[in-house]
Short mmCIF file of C-alpha atoms in Angstrom, two decimals:
data_model
loop_
_atom_site.label_atom_id
_atom_site.label_comp_id
_atom_site.label_asym_id
_atom_site.label_seq_id
_atom_site.Cartn_x
_atom_site.Cartn_y
_atom_site.Cartn_z
CA MET Q 201 -24.56 -5.60 -26.35
CA LEU Q 202 -22.32 -3.28 -24.39
CA GLU Q 203 -22.31 -0.39 -26.87
CA LEU Q 204 -26.11 -0.26 -26.94
CA GLU Q 205 -26.29 -0.35 -23.12
CA GLU Q 206 -23.77 2.49 -22.88
CA ARG Q 207 -25.75 4.49 -25.41
CA ILE Q 208 -28.99 3.94 -23.49
CA ARG Q 209 -27.26 5.06 -20.27
CA ARG Q 210 -25.80 8.13 -21.99
CA ASP Q 211 -28.73 9.28 -24.12
CA GLY Q 212 -31.78 7.55 -22.66
CA THR Q 213 -34.19 9.28 -20.31
CA VAL Q 214 -36.29 7.42 -17.76
CA LYS Q 215 -39.76 8.86 -17.35
CA THR Q 216 -42.46 8.00 -14.86
CA GLY Q 217 -44.80 5.21 -15.95
CA ASP Q 218 -41.95 2.91 -17.02
CA VAL Q 219 -41.19 4.97 -20.10
CA LEU Q 220 -37.65 4.87 -21.49
CA LYS Q 221 -37.12 7.61 -24.06
CA VAL Q 222 -34.44 6.76 -26.60
CA ASP Q 223 -35.78 8.87 -29.42
CA ASN Q 224 -32.43 10.56 -30.09
CA PHE Q 225 -30.91 7.39 -31.54
CA LEU Q 226 -33.50 4.63 -31.87
CA ASN Q 227 -37.02 5.62 -32.83
CA HIS Q 228 -37.33 9.21 -34.00
CA GLN Q 229 -33.78 10.17 -34.87
CA MET Q 230 -32.04 6.99 -36.04
CA ASP Q 231 -28.31 6.38 -35.54
CA VAL Q 232 -27.92 3.98 -38.45
CA GLU Q 233 -24.25 3.38 -37.67
CA LEU Q 234 -25.41 1.91 -34.35
CA PHE Q 235 -28.15 -0.01 -36.23
CA GLN Q 236 -25.42 -1.55 -38.41
CA LYS Q 237 -23.55 -2.76 -35.34
CA MET Q 238 -26.77 -4.20 -33.92
CA ALA Q 239 -27.43 -5.91 -37.25
CA ARG Q 240 -23.97 -7.49 -37.23
CA GLN Q 241 -24.62 -8.79 -33.70
CA TRP Q 242 -27.89 -10.44 -34.75
CA LYS Q 243 -26.20 -11.81 -37.89
CA ALA Q 244 -23.57 -13.47 -35.68
CA ASP Q 245 -26.14 -14.73 -33.18
CA PHE Q 246 -28.34 -16.26 -35.90
CA ALA Q 247 -25.49 -17.50 -38.12
CA ASP Q 248 -26.91 -21.04 -37.92
CA ALA Q 249 -30.45 -20.06 -38.94
CA PRO Q 250 -31.61 -20.13 -42.61
CA ILE Q 251 -33.21 -16.68 -42.39
CA ASN Q 252 -34.61 -15.44 -45.71
CA LYS Q 253 -36.90 -12.64 -44.53
CA ILE Q 254 -37.01 -9.89 -41.91
CA LEU Q 255 -40.43 -8.99 -40.51
CA THR Q 256 -41.26 -5.91 -38.46
CA ILE Q 257 -44.17 -3.58 -37.77
CA GLU Q 258 -44.56 0.07 -38.60
CA ALA Q 259 -43.34 2.54 -37.78
CA SER Q 260 -40.37 2.51 -35.41
CA GLY Q 261 -39.20 -1.02 -36.31
CA ILE Q 262 -38.80 -0.24 -40.01
CA GLY Q 263 -35.45 1.56 -39.93
CA ILE Q 264 -33.77 -1.13 -37.85
CA ALA Q 265 -35.35 -3.88 -39.97
CA ALA Q 266 -34.09 -2.30 -43.21
CA ILE Q 267 -30.51 -2.17 -41.91
CA VAL Q 268 -30.79 -5.74 -40.59
CA ALA Q 269 -32.15 -6.91 -43.96
CA ALA Q 270 -29.16 -5.29 -45.69
CA GLU Q 271 -26.81 -7.14 -43.33
CA PHE Q 272 -28.55 -10.49 -43.95
CA GLY Q 273 -28.95 -9.83 -47.69
CA VAL Q 274 -32.69 -10.62 -47.60
CA PRO Q 275 -35.88 -8.57 -48.05
CA ALA Q 276 -37.76 -7.00 -45.15
CA VAL Q 277 -41.53 -6.83 -44.78
CA PHE Q 278 -43.29 -4.44 -42.47
CA ALA Q 279 -46.73 -5.16 -41.09
CA LYS Q 280 -49.07 -2.23 -41.61
CA LYS Q 281 -51.33 -0.70 -38.99
CA SER Q 282 -54.92 -0.36 -40.23
CA GLN Q 283 -56.27 -0.97 -43.68
CA SER Q 284 -55.07 1.25 -46.51
CA ILE Q 285 -56.92 1.57 -49.80
CA ASN Q 286 -53.61 0.84 -51.55
CA LEU Q 287 -53.59 -2.77 -50.33
CA ASP Q 288 -55.29 -5.72 -51.96
CA GLY Q 289 -57.81 -7.73 -50.01
CA GLU Q 290 -55.53 -10.74 -49.73
CA VAL Q 291 -53.97 -10.12 -46.33
CA TYR Q 292 -53.19 -11.81 -43.05
CA THR Q 293 -54.66 -9.76 -40.28
CA THR Q 294 -54.67 -9.55 -36.50
CA LYS Q 295 -55.33 -7.02 -33.76
CA ILE Q 296 -52.61 -5.58 -31.52
CA ARG Q 297 -53.15 -3.64 -28.34
CA SER Q 298 -50.74 -0.73 -27.88
CA PHE Q 299 -50.29 0.32 -24.27
CA THR Q 300 -48.19 3.30 -25.39
CA HIS Q 301 -50.98 4.73 -27.50
CA GLY Q 302 -53.87 3.31 -25.51
CA ARG Q 303 -55.69 1.75 -28.44
CA VAL Q 304 -56.12 -1.39 -30.53
CA TYR Q 305 -54.68 -1.53 -34.06
CA ASP Q 306 -55.62 -3.73 -36.97
CA VAL Q 307 -52.36 -5.08 -38.36
CA ILE Q 308 -52.01 -6.58 -41.81
CA VAL Q 309 -49.43 -8.30 -44.00
CA SER Q 310 -50.12 -9.09 -47.64
CA LYS Q 311 -50.28 -12.83 -48.31
CA LYS Q 312 -47.93 -12.25 -51.25
CA PHE Q 313 -45.03 -11.49 -48.92
CA LEU Q 314 -45.17 -14.23 -46.30
CA GLY Q 315 -45.65 -17.96 -46.77
CA PRO Q 316 -44.57 -21.50 -45.80
CA GLU Q 317 -41.22 -21.03 -47.61
CA ASP Q 318 -40.20 -18.20 -45.30
CA HIS Q 319 -37.74 -18.43 -42.40
CA VAL Q 320 -38.35 -15.24 -40.52
CA LEU Q 321 -36.37 -13.09 -38.11
CA ILE Q 322 -38.78 -10.69 -36.44
CA ILE Q 323 -37.21 -7.34 -35.50
CA ASP Q 324 -38.53 -4.56 -33.30
CA ASP Q 325 -37.15 -1.62 -31.36
CA PHE Q 326 -38.85 -2.41 -28.03
CA MET Q 327 -40.49 -5.28 -26.22
CA ALA Q 328 -42.46 -4.83 -23.00
CA ASN Q 329 -45.64 -6.87 -22.60
CA GLY Q 330 -45.04 -8.54 -25.97
CA CYS Q 331 -48.41 -7.67 -27.51
CA ALA Q 332 -46.98 -6.44 -30.81
CA MET Q 333 -44.76 -9.53 -31.01
CA GLU Q 334 -47.67 -11.90 -30.36
CA GLY Q 335 -49.52 -10.25 -33.22
CA LEU Q 336 -46.58 -10.73 -35.59
CA LEU Q 337 -46.18 -14.35 -34.46
CA GLU Q 338 -49.85 -14.97 -35.12
CA ILE Q 339 -49.43 -13.61 -38.65
CA CYS Q 340 -46.37 -15.87 -39.19
CA HIS Q 341 -48.32 -18.91 -38.01
CA GLU Q 342 -51.27 -18.02 -40.21
CA ALA Q 343 -48.81 -17.80 -43.13
CA GLY Q 344 -47.19 -21.13 -42.25
CA ALA Q 345 -43.81 -19.38 -42.00
CA THR Q 346 -41.03 -20.61 -39.70
CA VAL Q 347 -40.04 -18.13 -36.99
CA GLU Q 348 -36.28 -18.51 -36.61
CA GLY Q 349 -36.02 -15.88 -33.93
CA ILE Q 350 -36.97 -12.54 -32.48
CA GLY Q 351 -34.46 -9.69 -32.39
CA ILE Q 352 -35.29 -6.86 -30.02
CA ALA Q 353 -33.16 -3.76 -29.48
CA ILE Q 354 -34.39 -2.99 -25.95
CA GLU Q 355 -36.39 -5.40 -23.81
CA LYS Q 356 -38.03 -4.21 -20.64
CA GLY Q 357 -37.06 -7.21 -18.53
CA PHE Q 358 -39.46 -6.25 -15.77
CA GLU Q 359 -42.39 -6.63 -18.17
CA PRO Q 360 -43.70 -10.12 -19.03
CA GLY Q 361 -43.20 -10.23 -22.83
CA GLY Q 362 -39.70 -11.72 -23.07
CA LYS Q 363 -40.24 -14.36 -20.38
CA LYS Q 364 -43.52 -15.49 -21.95
CA LEU Q 365 -42.02 -15.85 -25.43
CA ARG Q 366 -38.90 -17.67 -24.20
CA GLU Q 367 -41.13 -20.10 -22.27
CA GLN Q 368 -42.98 -20.74 -25.51
CA GLY Q 369 -39.65 -21.78 -27.00
CA TYR Q 370 -38.88 -18.74 -29.13
CA ARG Q 371 -35.29 -17.64 -29.55
CA VAL Q 372 -35.53 -14.08 -28.21
CA ASP Q 373 -32.33 -12.11 -28.78
CA SER Q 374 -32.63 -8.78 -26.98
CA LEU Q 375 -29.50 -6.66 -27.35
CA ALA Q 376 -30.20 -4.80 -24.11
CA ILE Q 377 -32.46 -6.01 -21.31
CA VAL Q 378 -33.46 -3.38 -18.78
CA GLU Q 379 -33.82 -5.01 -15.35
CA SER Q 380 -34.90 -1.84 -13.61
CA MET Q 381 -34.87 1.90 -14.15
CA ASP Q 382 -35.48 4.85 -11.91
CA PRO Q 383 -37.17 8.04 -13.13
CA GLU Q 384 -35.81 9.96 -10.10
CA THR Q 385 -32.11 9.23 -10.64
CA ASN Q 386 -32.22 8.11 -14.31
CA GLU Q 387 -30.31 5.01 -13.17
CA ILE Q 388 -30.74 2.02 -15.48
CA VAL Q 389 -29.74 -1.53 -14.49
CA PHE Q 390 -29.23 -4.09 -17.25
CA ARG Q 391 -29.61 -7.87 -17.03
CA HIS Q 392 -26.62 -9.96 -18.11
CA MET K 288 -32.39 5.23 -62.78
CA LEU K 289 -32.78 2.45 -65.29
CA GLU K 290 -32.81 -0.43 -62.80
CA LEU K 291 -35.64 1.15 -60.81
CA GLU K 292 -37.64 1.82 -63.97
CA GLU K 293 -37.19 -1.78 -65.09
CA ARG K 294 -38.27 -3.01 -61.67
CA ILE K 295 -41.37 -0.82 -61.73
CA ARG K 296 -42.22 -2.17 -65.21
CA ARG K 297 -41.66 -5.76 -64.08
CA ASP K 298 -43.26 -5.75 -60.63
CA GLY K 299 -45.47 -2.67 -60.54
CA THR K 300 -49.21 -2.81 -61.12
CA VAL K 301 -51.21 0.09 -62.47
CA LYS K 302 -54.64 0.42 -60.88
CA THR K 303 -57.49 2.72 -61.76
CA GLY K 304 -57.43 6.09 -59.98
CA ASP K 305 -53.76 6.71 -60.83
CA VAL K 306 -52.55 4.15 -58.30
CA LEU K 307 -49.19 2.48 -58.92
CA LYS K 308 -48.73 -0.53 -56.64
CA VAL K 309 -45.07 -1.30 -55.97
CA ASP K 310 -45.58 -2.94 -52.60
CA ASN K 311 -43.53 -6.01 -53.51
CA PHE K 312 -40.26 -4.08 -53.48
CA LEU K 313 -40.77 -0.52 -52.23
CA ASN K 314 -43.32 0.05 -49.50
CA HIS K 315 -44.57 -3.13 -47.87
CA GLN K 316 -41.93 -5.68 -48.81
CA MET K 317 -38.64 -3.79 -49.10
CA ASP K 318 -35.86 -4.85 -51.49
CA VAL K 319 -33.02 -3.28 -49.51
CA GLU K 320 -30.44 -4.28 -52.12
CA LEU K 321 -32.32 -2.05 -54.56
CA PHE K 322 -32.53 0.62 -51.83
CA GLN K 323 -28.73 0.49 -51.55
CA LYS K 324 -28.36 1.11 -55.28
CA MET K 325 -30.82 4.02 -55.04
CA ALA K 326 -28.85 5.38 -52.07
CA ARG K 327 -25.61 5.25 -54.07
CA GLN K 328 -27.30 7.14 -56.91
CA TRP K 329 -28.45 9.93 -54.57
CA LYS K 330 -24.99 9.98 -52.94
CA ALA K 331 -23.42 10.55 -56.36
CA ASP K 332 -26.02 13.14 -57.38
CA PHE K 333 -25.57 15.12 -54.14
CA ALA K 334 -21.80 14.65 -53.84
CA ASP K 335 -21.35 18.45 -53.75
CA ALA K 336 -23.90 19.05 -50.96
CA PRO K 337 -22.86 19.15 -47.26
CA ILE K 338 -25.70 16.84 -46.19
CA ASN K 339 -25.60 15.93 -42.48
CA LYS K 340 -29.13 14.64 -41.97
CA ILE K 341 -31.78 12.60 -43.79
CA LEU K 342 -35.41 13.51 -43.14
CA THR K 343 -38.44 11.42 -44.07
CA ILE K 344 -41.98 10.74 -42.88
CA GLU K 345 -43.47 7.57 -41.48
CA ALA K 346 -44.10 4.97 -42.49
CA SER K 347 -43.08 3.97 -46.00
CA GLY K 348 -40.19 6.43 -46.29
CA ILE K 349 -38.36 5.10 -43.24
CA GLY K 350 -36.75 2.01 -44.76
CA ILE K 351 -35.36 3.91 -47.74
CA ALA K 352 -34.21 6.78 -45.50
CA ALA K 353 -32.36 4.39 -43.16
CA ILE K 354 -30.44 2.84 -46.07
CA VAL K 355 -29.71 6.31 -47.52
CA ALA K 356 -28.49 7.50 -44.11
CA ALA K 357 -26.13 4.50 -43.94
CA GLU K 358 -24.76 5.40 -47.39
CA PHE K 359 -24.23 9.07 -46.42
CA GLY K 360 -22.95 8.17 -42.93
CA VAL K 361 -25.39 10.55 -41.22
CA PRO K 362 -28.42 10.11 -38.95
CA ALA K 363 -31.98 9.95 -40.26
CA VAL K 364 -35.02 11.52 -38.66
CA PHE K 365 -38.55 10.49 -39.43
CA ALA K 366 -41.47 12.85 -38.94
CA LYS K 367 -44.25 11.23 -36.95
CA LYS K 368 -47.90 11.23 -37.82
CA SER K 369 -50.09 12.34 -34.90
CA GLN K 370 -49.05 13.06 -31.35
CA SER K 371 -47.71 10.19 -29.27
CA ILE K 372 -47.56 10.30 -25.49
CA ASN K 373 -43.91 9.25 -25.78
CA LEU K 374 -42.92 12.59 -27.31
CA ASP K 375 -42.04 15.74 -25.45
CA GLY K 376 -44.00 18.93 -26.09
CA GLU K 377 -41.10 20.59 -27.86
CA VAL K 378 -41.94 19.81 -31.46
CA TYR K 379 -42.26 21.38 -34.88
CA THR K 380 -45.68 20.57 -36.22
CA THR K 381 -47.68 20.87 -39.40
CA LYS K 382 -50.69 19.28 -41.09
CA ILE K 383 -50.47 17.09 -44.17
CA ARG K 384 -53.36 16.02 -46.36
CA SER K 385 -53.11 12.42 -47.57
CA PHE K 386 -55.08 11.77 -50.74
CA THR K 387 -54.29 8.05 -50.48
CA HIS K 388 -55.91 7.76 -47.08
CA GLY K 389 -58.43 10.58 -47.50
CA ARG K 390 -57.57 12.39 -44.28
CA VAL K 391 -55.42 15.08 -42.68
CA TYR K 392 -52.51 14.10 -40.42
CA ASP K 393 -50.75 16.08 -37.75
CA VAL K 394 -47.05 15.64 -38.40
CA ILE K 395 -44.36 16.37 -35.84
CA VAL K 396 -40.59 16.47 -35.51
CA SER K 397 -38.89 16.99 -32.17
CA LYS K 398 -36.99 20.29 -31.99
CA LYS K 399 -34.03 18.34 -30.61
CA PHE K 400 -33.42 16.68 -33.96
CA LEU K 401 -33.64 19.50 -36.49
CA GLY K 402 -32.09 22.96 -36.33
CA PRO K 403 -30.19 25.72 -38.17
CA GLU K 404 -27.02 23.58 -38.25
CA ASP K 405 -28.70 20.92 -40.38
CA HIS K 406 -28.25 20.42 -44.12
CA VAL K 407 -31.08 18.12 -45.00
CA LEU K 408 -31.79 15.65 -47.77
CA ILE K 409 -35.50 14.80 -47.66
CA ILE K 410 -36.31 11.27 -48.82
CA ASP K 411 -39.64 9.67 -49.65
CA ASP K 412 -40.93 6.72 -51.62
CA PHE K 413 -43.51 8.61 -53.72
CA MET K 414 -44.36 12.10 -54.80
CA ALA K 415 -47.63 13.01 -56.48
CA ASN K 416 -49.28 16.30 -55.47
CA GLY K 417 -46.39 17.05 -53.13
CA CYS K 418 -48.48 17.59 -49.98
CA ALA K 419 -46.29 15.45 -47.73
CA MET K 420 -43.18 17.16 -49.10
CA GLU K 421 -44.59 20.63 -48.49
CA GLY K 422 -45.24 19.62 -44.89
CA LEU K 423 -41.65 18.43 -44.43
CA LEU K 424 -40.31 21.59 -46.08
CA GLU K 425 -42.42 23.72 -43.74
CA ILE K 426 -40.92 21.85 -40.77
CA CYS K 427 -37.39 22.42 -42.15
CA HIS K 428 -38.06 26.13 -42.56
CA GLU K 429 -39.53 26.37 -39.07
CA ALA K 430 -36.32 24.70 -37.81
CA GLY K 431 -34.09 27.04 -39.82
CA ALA K 432 -32.51 24.01 -41.50
CA THR K 433 -31.08 24.16 -45.03
CA VAL K 434 -32.82 21.88 -47.52
CA GLU K 435 -30.07 20.60 -49.81
CA GLY K 436 -32.41 18.49 -51.86
CA ILE K 437 -35.34 16.15 -52.18
CA GLY K 438 -34.81 12.52 -53.17
CA ILE K 439 -37.90 10.69 -54.40
CA ALA K 440 -37.99 7.08 -55.53
CA ILE K 441 -41.03 7.40 -57.82
CA GLU K 442 -42.49 10.70 -58.94
CA LYS K 443 -45.86 10.79 -60.65
CA GLY K 444 -44.84 13.30 -63.32
CA PHE K 445 -48.47 13.86 -64.34
CA GLU K 446 -49.23 15.22 -60.85
CA PRO K 447 -48.20 18.77 -59.92
CA GLY K 448 -45.86 18.15 -56.94
CA GLY K 449 -42.50 17.86 -58.70
CA LYS K 450 -43.07 20.80 -61.08
CA LYS K 451 -44.19 23.05 -58.22
CA LEU K 452 -41.17 22.26 -56.06
CA ARG K 453 -38.68 22.63 -58.94
CA GLU K 454 -40.21 26.03 -59.77
CA GLN K 455 -39.64 27.00 -56.15
CA GLY K 456 -35.97 26.24 -56.70
CA TYR K 457 -35.67 22.93 -54.89
CA ARG K 458 -33.31 20.29 -56.21
CA VAL K 459 -35.75 17.43 -56.76
CA ASP K 460 -33.99 14.18 -57.64
CA SER K 461 -36.61 11.60 -58.58
CA LEU K 462 -35.06 8.29 -59.58
CA ALA K 463 -38.06 7.36 -61.73
CA ILE K 464 -40.59 9.81 -63.14
CA VAL K 465 -43.78 8.27 -64.45
CA GLU K 466 -45.05 10.30 -67.40
CA SER K 467 -48.15 8.21 -67.92
CA MET K 468 -49.53 4.83 -66.98
CA ASP K 469 -52.43 2.77 -68.21
CA PRO K 470 -54.50 0.54 -65.89
CA GLU K 471 -55.88 -1.38 -68.90
CA THR K 472 -52.55 -2.45 -70.42
CA ASN K 473 -50.27 -1.88 -67.37
CA GLU K 474 -48.06 0.16 -69.72
CA ILE K 475 -45.87 2.69 -67.94
CA VAL K 476 -44.04 5.50 -69.74
CA PHE K 477 -41.12 7.19 -67.97
CA ARG K 478 -39.83 10.74 -68.48
CA HIS K 479 -36.14 11.09 -69.38
#
């Protein structure tokens, strides 16, 4: 998606350690007008899919997922990190390793909100190694839900996540795929 | 807001310990169509205010804030709980006590995304004792931002948060105020 790529070039900052900071429009401050354009792109790309639920994981996926859910006219569910006393015991659960935060999270989704009747579009802001996505897929499989596709705002194409999931047959729709990026020059090359 | 009250009555569950579970439409599964109606209500209520930014706190406020930001046509910023290595050092910070989770969080907002030019509407899903809100207000004051108002989906009117903030002069716009609720009968009385 050209507009997203241009925005990443304009406002993104490449840091050492393969970090791409886009917190001024994607995952701290949220440019919801851009989110709406992204949502319309996914809606067009998945026009043939009977999607009835958006699934994401807290926290930075939630804003995008809410806007996408509004575009599709379906509810969104966000997987929660770690057990909260406000949740019933009836949950799907898995563990997700976060390289960004250097720790392992317990991730849960209430069984009330995901089941065999669901045709899911999974949404997230970033994909690198795909660990978060594998956790969400595991929860979908446990629920017997059909995964119609995976919508990612920014995929780090030089990390293995996207390749692995596409090889497994998933429809991965990344709106911007970073082929390479240089913390010295801030140059970002996108895959097309 | 009548539709929200009816939804709380229909789908909410009162638990012992003053817990109101509304996770099937508000803060685990998100009914974004309802969020859009809530957003339109806040837009009407704050039509006279020069709001240019929505502020919330992760995680359960983010979905509502994103939809509200779309309605107002402004960006949303969510305060983050605990330091992430992806954030620069230049942040406003405060501590917030969560009674739900029984712990104290460090909460941060990047200085890039909040400043004296901002006229802020703070959005959250719940208000009880008001601790989270006081933390967000402190961050706004530190930033020199103008707080135009506070939009809450569900206020627990029997807890002190709303009263305290109104006495301090804040425009608190809670779309449903629970006067009392009974875990035995699941009866919920709203304030009007």
